[in-house]
PDB file of N, CA and C in Angstrom:
ATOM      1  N   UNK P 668     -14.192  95.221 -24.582  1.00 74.00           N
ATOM      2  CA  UNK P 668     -13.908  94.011 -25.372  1.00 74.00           C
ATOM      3  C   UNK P 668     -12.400  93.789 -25.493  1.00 74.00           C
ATOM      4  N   UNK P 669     -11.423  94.888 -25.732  1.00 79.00           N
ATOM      5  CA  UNK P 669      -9.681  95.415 -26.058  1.00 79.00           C
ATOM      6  C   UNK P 669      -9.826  94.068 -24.572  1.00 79.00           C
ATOM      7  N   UNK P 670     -10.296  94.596 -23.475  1.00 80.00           N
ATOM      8  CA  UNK P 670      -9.746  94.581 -22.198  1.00 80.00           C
ATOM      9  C   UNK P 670      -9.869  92.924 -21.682  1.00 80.00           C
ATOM     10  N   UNK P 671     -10.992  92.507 -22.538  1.00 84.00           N
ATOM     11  CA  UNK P 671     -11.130  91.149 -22.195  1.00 84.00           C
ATOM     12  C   UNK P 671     -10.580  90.263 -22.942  1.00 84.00           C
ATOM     13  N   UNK P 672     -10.233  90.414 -24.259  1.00 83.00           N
ATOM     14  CA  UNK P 672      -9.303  89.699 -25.326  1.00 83.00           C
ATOM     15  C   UNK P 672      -7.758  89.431 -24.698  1.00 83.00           C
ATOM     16  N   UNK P 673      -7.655  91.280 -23.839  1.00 84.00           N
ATOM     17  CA  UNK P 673      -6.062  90.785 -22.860  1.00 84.00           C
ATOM     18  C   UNK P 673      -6.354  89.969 -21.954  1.00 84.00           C
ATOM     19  N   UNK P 674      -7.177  89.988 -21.451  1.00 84.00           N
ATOM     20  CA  UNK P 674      -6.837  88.961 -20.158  1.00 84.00           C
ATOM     21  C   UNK P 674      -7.579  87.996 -20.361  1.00 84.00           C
ATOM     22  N   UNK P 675      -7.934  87.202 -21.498  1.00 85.00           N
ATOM     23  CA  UNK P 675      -7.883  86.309 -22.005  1.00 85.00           C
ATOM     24  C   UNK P 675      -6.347  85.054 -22.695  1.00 85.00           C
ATOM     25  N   UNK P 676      -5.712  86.422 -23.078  1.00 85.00           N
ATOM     26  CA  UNK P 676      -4.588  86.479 -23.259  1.00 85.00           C
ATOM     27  C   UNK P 676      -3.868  86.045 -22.544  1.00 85.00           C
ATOM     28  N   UNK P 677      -3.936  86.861 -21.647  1.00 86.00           N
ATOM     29  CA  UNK P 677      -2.708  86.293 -20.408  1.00 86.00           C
ATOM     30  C   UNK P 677      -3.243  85.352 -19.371  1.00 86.00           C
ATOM     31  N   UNK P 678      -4.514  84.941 -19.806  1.00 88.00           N
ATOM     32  CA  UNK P 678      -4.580  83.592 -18.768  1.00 88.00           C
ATOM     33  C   UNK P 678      -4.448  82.385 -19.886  1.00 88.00           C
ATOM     34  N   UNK P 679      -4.218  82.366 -21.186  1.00 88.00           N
ATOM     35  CA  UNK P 679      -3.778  81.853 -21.897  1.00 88.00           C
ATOM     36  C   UNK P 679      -2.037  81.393 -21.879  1.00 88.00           C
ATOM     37  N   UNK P 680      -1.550  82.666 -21.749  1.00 91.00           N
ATOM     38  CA  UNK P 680       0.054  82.595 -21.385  1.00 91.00           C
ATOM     39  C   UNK P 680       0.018  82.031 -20.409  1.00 91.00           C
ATOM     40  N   UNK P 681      -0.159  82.399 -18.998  1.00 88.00           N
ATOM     41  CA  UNK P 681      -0.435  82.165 -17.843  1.00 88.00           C
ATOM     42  C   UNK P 681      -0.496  80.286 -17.837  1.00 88.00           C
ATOM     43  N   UNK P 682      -1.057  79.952 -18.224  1.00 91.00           N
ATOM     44  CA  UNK P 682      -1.845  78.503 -18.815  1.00 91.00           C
ATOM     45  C   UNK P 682      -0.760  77.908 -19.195  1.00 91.00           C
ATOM     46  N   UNK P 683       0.218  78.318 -20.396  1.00 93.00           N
ATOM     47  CA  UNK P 683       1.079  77.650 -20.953  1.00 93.00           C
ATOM     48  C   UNK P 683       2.698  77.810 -19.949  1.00 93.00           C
ATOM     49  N   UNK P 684       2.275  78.807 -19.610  1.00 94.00           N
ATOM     50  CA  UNK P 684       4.157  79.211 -18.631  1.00 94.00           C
ATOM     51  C   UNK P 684       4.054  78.030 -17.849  1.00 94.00           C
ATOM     52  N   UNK P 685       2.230  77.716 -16.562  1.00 95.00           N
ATOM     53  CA  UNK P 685       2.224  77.167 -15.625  1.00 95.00           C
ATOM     54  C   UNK P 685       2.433  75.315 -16.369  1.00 95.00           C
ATOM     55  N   UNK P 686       2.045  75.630 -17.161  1.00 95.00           N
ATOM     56  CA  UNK P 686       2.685  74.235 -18.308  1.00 95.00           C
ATOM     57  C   UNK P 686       4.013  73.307 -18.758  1.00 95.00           C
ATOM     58  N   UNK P 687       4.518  74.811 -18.801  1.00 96.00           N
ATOM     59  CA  UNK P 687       6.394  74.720 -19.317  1.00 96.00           C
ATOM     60  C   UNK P 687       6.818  74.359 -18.204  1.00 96.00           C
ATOM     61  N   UNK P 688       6.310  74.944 -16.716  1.00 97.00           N
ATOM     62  CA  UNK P 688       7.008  75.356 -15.509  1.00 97.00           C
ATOM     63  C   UNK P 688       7.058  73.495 -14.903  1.00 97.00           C
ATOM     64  N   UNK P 689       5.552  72.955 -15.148  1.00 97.00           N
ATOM     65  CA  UNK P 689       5.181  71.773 -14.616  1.00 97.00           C
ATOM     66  C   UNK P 689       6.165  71.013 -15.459  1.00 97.00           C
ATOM     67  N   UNK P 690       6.211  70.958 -16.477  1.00 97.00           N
ATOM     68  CA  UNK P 690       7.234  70.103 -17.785  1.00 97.00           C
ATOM     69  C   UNK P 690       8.958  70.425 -16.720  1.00 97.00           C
ATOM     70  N   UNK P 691       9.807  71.401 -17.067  1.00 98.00           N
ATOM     71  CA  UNK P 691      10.737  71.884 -16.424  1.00 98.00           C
ATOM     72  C   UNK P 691      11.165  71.239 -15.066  1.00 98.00           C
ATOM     73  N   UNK P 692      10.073  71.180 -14.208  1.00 98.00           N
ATOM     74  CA  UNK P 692      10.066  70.871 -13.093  1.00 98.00           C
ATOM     75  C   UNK P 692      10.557  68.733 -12.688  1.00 98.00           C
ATOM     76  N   UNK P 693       9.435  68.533 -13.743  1.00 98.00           N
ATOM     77  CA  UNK P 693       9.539  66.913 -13.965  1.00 98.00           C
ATOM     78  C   UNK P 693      11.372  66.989 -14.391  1.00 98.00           C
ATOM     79  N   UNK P 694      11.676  67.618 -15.186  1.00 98.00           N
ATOM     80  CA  UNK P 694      12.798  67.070 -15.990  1.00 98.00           C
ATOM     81  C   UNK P 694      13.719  67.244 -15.010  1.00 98.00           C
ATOM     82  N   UNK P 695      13.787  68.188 -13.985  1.00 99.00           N
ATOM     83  CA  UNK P 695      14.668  68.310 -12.997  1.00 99.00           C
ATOM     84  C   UNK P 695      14.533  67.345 -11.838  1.00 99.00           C
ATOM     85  N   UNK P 696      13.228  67.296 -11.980  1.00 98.00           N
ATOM     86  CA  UNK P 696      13.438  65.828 -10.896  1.00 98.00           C
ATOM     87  C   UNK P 696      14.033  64.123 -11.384  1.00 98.00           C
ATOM     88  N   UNK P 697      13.792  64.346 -13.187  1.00 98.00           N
ATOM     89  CA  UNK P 697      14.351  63.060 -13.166  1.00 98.00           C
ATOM     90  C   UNK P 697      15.604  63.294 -13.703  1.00 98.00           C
ATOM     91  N   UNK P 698      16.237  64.333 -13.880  1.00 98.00           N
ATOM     92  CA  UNK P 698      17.923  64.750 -14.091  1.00 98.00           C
ATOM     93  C   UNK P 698      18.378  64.245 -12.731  1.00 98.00           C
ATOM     94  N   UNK P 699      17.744  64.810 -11.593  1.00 99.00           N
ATOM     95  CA  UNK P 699      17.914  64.861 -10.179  1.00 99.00           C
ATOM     96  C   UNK P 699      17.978  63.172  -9.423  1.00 99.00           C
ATOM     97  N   UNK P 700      17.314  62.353 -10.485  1.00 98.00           N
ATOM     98  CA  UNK P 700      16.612  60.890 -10.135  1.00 98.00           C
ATOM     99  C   UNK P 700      18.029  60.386 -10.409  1.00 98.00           C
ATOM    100  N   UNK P 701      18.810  60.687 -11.672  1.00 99.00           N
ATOM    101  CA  UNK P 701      20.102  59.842 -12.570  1.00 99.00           C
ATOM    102  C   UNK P 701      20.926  60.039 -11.969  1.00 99.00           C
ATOM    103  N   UNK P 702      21.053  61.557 -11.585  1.00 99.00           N
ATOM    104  CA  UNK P 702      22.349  61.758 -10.719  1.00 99.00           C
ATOM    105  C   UNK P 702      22.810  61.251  -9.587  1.00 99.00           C
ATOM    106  N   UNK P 703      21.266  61.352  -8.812  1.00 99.00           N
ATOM    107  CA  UNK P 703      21.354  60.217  -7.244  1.00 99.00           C
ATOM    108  C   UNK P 703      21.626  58.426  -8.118  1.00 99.00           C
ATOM    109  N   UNK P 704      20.986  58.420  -8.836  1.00 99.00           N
ATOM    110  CA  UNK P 704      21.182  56.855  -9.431  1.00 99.00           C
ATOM    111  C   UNK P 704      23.244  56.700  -9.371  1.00 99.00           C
ATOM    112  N   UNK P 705      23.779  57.410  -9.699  1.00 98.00           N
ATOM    113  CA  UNK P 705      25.228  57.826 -10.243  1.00 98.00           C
ATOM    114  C   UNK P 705      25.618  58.018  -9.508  1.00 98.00           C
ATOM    115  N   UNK P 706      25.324  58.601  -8.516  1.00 99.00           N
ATOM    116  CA  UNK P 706      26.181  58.596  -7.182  1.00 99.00           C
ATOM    117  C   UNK P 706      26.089  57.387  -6.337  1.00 99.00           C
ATOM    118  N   UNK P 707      25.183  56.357  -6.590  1.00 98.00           N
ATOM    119  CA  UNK P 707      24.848  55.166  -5.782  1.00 98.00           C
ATOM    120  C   UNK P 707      25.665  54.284  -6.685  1.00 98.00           C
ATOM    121  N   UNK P 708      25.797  54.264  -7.499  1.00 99.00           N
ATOM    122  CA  UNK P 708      26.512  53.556  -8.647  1.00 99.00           C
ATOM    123  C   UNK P 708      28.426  53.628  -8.289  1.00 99.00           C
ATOM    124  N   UNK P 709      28.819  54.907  -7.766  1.00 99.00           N
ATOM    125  CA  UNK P 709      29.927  55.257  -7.642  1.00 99.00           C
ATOM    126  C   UNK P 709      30.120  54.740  -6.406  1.00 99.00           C
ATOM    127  N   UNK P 710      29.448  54.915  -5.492  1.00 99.00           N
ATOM    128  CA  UNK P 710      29.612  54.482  -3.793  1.00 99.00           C
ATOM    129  C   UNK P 710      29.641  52.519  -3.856  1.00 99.00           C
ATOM    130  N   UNK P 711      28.420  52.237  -4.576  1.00 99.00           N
ATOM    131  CA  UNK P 711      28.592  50.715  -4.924  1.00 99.00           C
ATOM    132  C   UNK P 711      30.575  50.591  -5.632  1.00 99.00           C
ATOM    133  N   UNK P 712      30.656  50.860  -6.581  1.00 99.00           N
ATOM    134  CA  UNK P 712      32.320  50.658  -7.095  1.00 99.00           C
ATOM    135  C   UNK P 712      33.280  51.027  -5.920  1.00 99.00           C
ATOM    136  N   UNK P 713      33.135  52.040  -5.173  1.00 99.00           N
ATOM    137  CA  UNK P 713      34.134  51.904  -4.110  1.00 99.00           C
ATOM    138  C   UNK P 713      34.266  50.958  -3.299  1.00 99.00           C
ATOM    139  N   UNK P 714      33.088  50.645  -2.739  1.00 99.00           N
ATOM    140  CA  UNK P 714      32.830  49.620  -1.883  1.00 99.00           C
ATOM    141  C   UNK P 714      33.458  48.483  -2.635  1.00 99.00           C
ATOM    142  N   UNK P 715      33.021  47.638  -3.603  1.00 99.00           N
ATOM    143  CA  UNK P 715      33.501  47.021  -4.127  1.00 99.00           C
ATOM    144  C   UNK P 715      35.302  47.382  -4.414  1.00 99.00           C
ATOM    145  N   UNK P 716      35.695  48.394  -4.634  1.00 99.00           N
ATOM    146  CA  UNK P 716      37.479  48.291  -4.928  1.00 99.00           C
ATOM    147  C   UNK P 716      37.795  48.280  -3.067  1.00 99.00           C
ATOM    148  N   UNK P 717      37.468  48.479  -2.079  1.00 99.00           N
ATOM    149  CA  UNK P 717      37.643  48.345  -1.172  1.00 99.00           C
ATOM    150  C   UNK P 717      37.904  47.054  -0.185  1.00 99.00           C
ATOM    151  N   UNK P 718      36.770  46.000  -0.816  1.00 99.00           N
ATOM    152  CA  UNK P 718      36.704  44.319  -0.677  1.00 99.00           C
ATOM    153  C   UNK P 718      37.601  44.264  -1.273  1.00 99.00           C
ATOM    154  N   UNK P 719      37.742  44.359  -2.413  1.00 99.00           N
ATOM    155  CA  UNK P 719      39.043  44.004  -3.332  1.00 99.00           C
ATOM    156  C   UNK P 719      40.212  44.119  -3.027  1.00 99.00           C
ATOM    157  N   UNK P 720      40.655  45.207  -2.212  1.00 99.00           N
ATOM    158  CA  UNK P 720      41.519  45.498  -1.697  1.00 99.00           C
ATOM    159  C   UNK P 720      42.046  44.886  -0.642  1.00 99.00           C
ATOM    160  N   UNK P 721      40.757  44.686   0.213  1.00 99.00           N
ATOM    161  CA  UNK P 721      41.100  43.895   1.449  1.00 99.00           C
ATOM    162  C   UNK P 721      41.337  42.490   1.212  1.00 99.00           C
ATOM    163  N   UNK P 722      40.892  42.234   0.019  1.00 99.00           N
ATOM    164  CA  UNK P 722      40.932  40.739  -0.498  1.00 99.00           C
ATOM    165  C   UNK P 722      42.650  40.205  -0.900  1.00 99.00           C
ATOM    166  N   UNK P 723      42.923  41.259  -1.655  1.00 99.00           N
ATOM    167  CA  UNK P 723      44.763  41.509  -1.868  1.00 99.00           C
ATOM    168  C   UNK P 723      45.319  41.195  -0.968  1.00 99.00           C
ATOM    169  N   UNK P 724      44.814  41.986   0.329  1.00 99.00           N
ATOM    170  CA  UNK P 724      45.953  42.179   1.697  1.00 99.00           C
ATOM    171  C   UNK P 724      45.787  40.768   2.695  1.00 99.00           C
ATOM    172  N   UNK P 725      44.634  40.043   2.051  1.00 99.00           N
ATOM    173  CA  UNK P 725      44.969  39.099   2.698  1.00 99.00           C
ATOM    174  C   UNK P 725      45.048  37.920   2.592  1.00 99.00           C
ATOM    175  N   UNK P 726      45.278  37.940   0.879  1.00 99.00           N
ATOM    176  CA  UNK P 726      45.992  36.706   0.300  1.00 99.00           C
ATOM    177  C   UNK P 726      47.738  37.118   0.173  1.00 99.00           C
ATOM    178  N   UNK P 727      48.006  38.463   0.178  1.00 99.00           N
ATOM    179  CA  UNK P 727      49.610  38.904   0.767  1.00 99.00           C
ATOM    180  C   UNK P 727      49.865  38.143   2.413  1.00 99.00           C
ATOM    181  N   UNK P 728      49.063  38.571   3.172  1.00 98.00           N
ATOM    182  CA  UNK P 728      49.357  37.671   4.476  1.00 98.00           C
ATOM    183  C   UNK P 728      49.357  36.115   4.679  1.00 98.00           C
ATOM    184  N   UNK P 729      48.411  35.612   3.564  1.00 98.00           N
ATOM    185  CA  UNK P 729      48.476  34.426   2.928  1.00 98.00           C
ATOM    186  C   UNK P 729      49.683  33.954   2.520  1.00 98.00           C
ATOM    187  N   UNK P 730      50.093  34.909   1.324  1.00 98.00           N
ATOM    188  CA  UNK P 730      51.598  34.596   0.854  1.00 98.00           C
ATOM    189  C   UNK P 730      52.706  34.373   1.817  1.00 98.00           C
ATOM    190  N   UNK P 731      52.313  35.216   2.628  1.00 98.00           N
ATOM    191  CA  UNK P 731      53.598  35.439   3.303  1.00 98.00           C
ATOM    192  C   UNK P 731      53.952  34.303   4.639  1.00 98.00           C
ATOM    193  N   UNK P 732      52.792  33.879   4.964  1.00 98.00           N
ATOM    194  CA  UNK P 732      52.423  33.104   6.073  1.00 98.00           C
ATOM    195  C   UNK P 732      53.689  31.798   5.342  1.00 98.00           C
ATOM    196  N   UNK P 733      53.027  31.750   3.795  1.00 98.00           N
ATOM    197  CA  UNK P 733      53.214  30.386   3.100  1.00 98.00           C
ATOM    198  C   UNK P 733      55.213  30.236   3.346  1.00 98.00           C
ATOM    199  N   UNK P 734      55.523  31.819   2.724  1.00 98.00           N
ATOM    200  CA  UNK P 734      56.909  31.489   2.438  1.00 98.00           C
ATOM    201  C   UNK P 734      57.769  31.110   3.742  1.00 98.00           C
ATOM    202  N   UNK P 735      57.040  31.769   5.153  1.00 98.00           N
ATOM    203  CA  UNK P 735      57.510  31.415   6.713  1.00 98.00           C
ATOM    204  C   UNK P 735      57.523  29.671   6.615  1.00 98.00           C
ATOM    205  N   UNK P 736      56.384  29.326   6.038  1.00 98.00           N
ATOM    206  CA  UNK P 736      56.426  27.847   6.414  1.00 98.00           C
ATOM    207  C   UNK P 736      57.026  27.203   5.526  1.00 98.00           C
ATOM    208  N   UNK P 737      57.457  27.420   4.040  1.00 98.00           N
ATOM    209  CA  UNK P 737      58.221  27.154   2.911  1.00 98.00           C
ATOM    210  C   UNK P 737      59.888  27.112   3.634  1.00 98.00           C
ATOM    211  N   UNK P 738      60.084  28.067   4.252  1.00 97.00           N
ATOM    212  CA  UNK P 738      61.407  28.121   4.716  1.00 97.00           C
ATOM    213  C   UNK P 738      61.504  27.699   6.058  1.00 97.00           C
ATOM    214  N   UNK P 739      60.463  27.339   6.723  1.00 96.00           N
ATOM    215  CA  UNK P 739      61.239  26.492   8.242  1.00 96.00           C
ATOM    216  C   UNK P 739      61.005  24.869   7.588  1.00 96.00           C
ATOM    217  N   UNK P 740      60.175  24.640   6.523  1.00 97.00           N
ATOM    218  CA  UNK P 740      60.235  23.450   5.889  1.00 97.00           C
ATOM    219  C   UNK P 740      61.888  23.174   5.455  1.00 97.00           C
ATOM    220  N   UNK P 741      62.531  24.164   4.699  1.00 96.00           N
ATOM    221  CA  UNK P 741      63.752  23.497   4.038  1.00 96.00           C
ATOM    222  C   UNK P 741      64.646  24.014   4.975  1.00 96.00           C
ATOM    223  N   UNK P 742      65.043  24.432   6.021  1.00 96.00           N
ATOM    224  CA  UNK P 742      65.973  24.464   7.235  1.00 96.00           C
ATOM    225  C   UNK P 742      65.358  23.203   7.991  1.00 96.00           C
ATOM    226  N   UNK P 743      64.160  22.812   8.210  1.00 94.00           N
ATOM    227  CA  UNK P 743      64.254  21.205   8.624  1.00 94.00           C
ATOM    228  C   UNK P 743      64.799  19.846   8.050  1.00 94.00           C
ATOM    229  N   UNK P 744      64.364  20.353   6.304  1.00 95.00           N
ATOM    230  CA  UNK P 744      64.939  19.017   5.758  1.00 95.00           C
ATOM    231  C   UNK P 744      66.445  19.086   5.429  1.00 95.00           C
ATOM    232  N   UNK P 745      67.574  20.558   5.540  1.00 93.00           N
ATOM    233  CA  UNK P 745      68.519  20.202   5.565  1.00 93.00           C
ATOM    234  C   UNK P 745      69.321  19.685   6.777  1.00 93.00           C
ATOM    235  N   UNK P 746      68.214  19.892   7.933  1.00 93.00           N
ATOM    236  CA  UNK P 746      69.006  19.675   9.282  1.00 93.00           C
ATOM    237  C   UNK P 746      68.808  18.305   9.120  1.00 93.00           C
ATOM    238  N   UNK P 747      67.824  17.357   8.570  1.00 90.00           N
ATOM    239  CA  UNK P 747      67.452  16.403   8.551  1.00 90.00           C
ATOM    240  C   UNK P 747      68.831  15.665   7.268  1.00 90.00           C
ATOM    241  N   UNK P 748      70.034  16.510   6.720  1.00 80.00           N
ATOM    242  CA  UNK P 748      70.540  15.709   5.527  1.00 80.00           C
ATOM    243  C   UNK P 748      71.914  14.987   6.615  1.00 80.00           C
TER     244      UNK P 748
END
């Protein structure tokens, strides 16, 4: 009877570990779910400061285009005084 109350016992424990283990397991997969979420989140913001960047460099070539034509404009209109 001692002998069957234990291993009653421990398929009781047994029962609850394989319980905790299943619980444990979920939480690591959705710790595991946020983190990939967070790393997609971070790769999206680079990408984005990257457009951005390229967006800078080529309203600078913009600028610069402008001031070339700003200044063969007023060396024409003084050749023109």
């Amino acid at each position: 009877l001692k002998l069957q109350d234990s291993n009653n016992r421990g398929r009781a424990n047994y029962g609850e570990l394989k319980t905790k283990l299943a619980g444990k397991e979920q939480e690591v997969r959705e710790k595991q779910e946020i983190i990939n979420a967070r790393d997609e989140v971070i790769l999206i913001k680079e990408e984005v400061i990257r457009v951005k960047d390229e967006a800078i460099r080529v309203k600078e070539e913009e600028l610069t285009l402008l001031r070339a034509q700003l200044a063969d404009a007023q060396t024409r209109a003084r050749n023109c005084e």
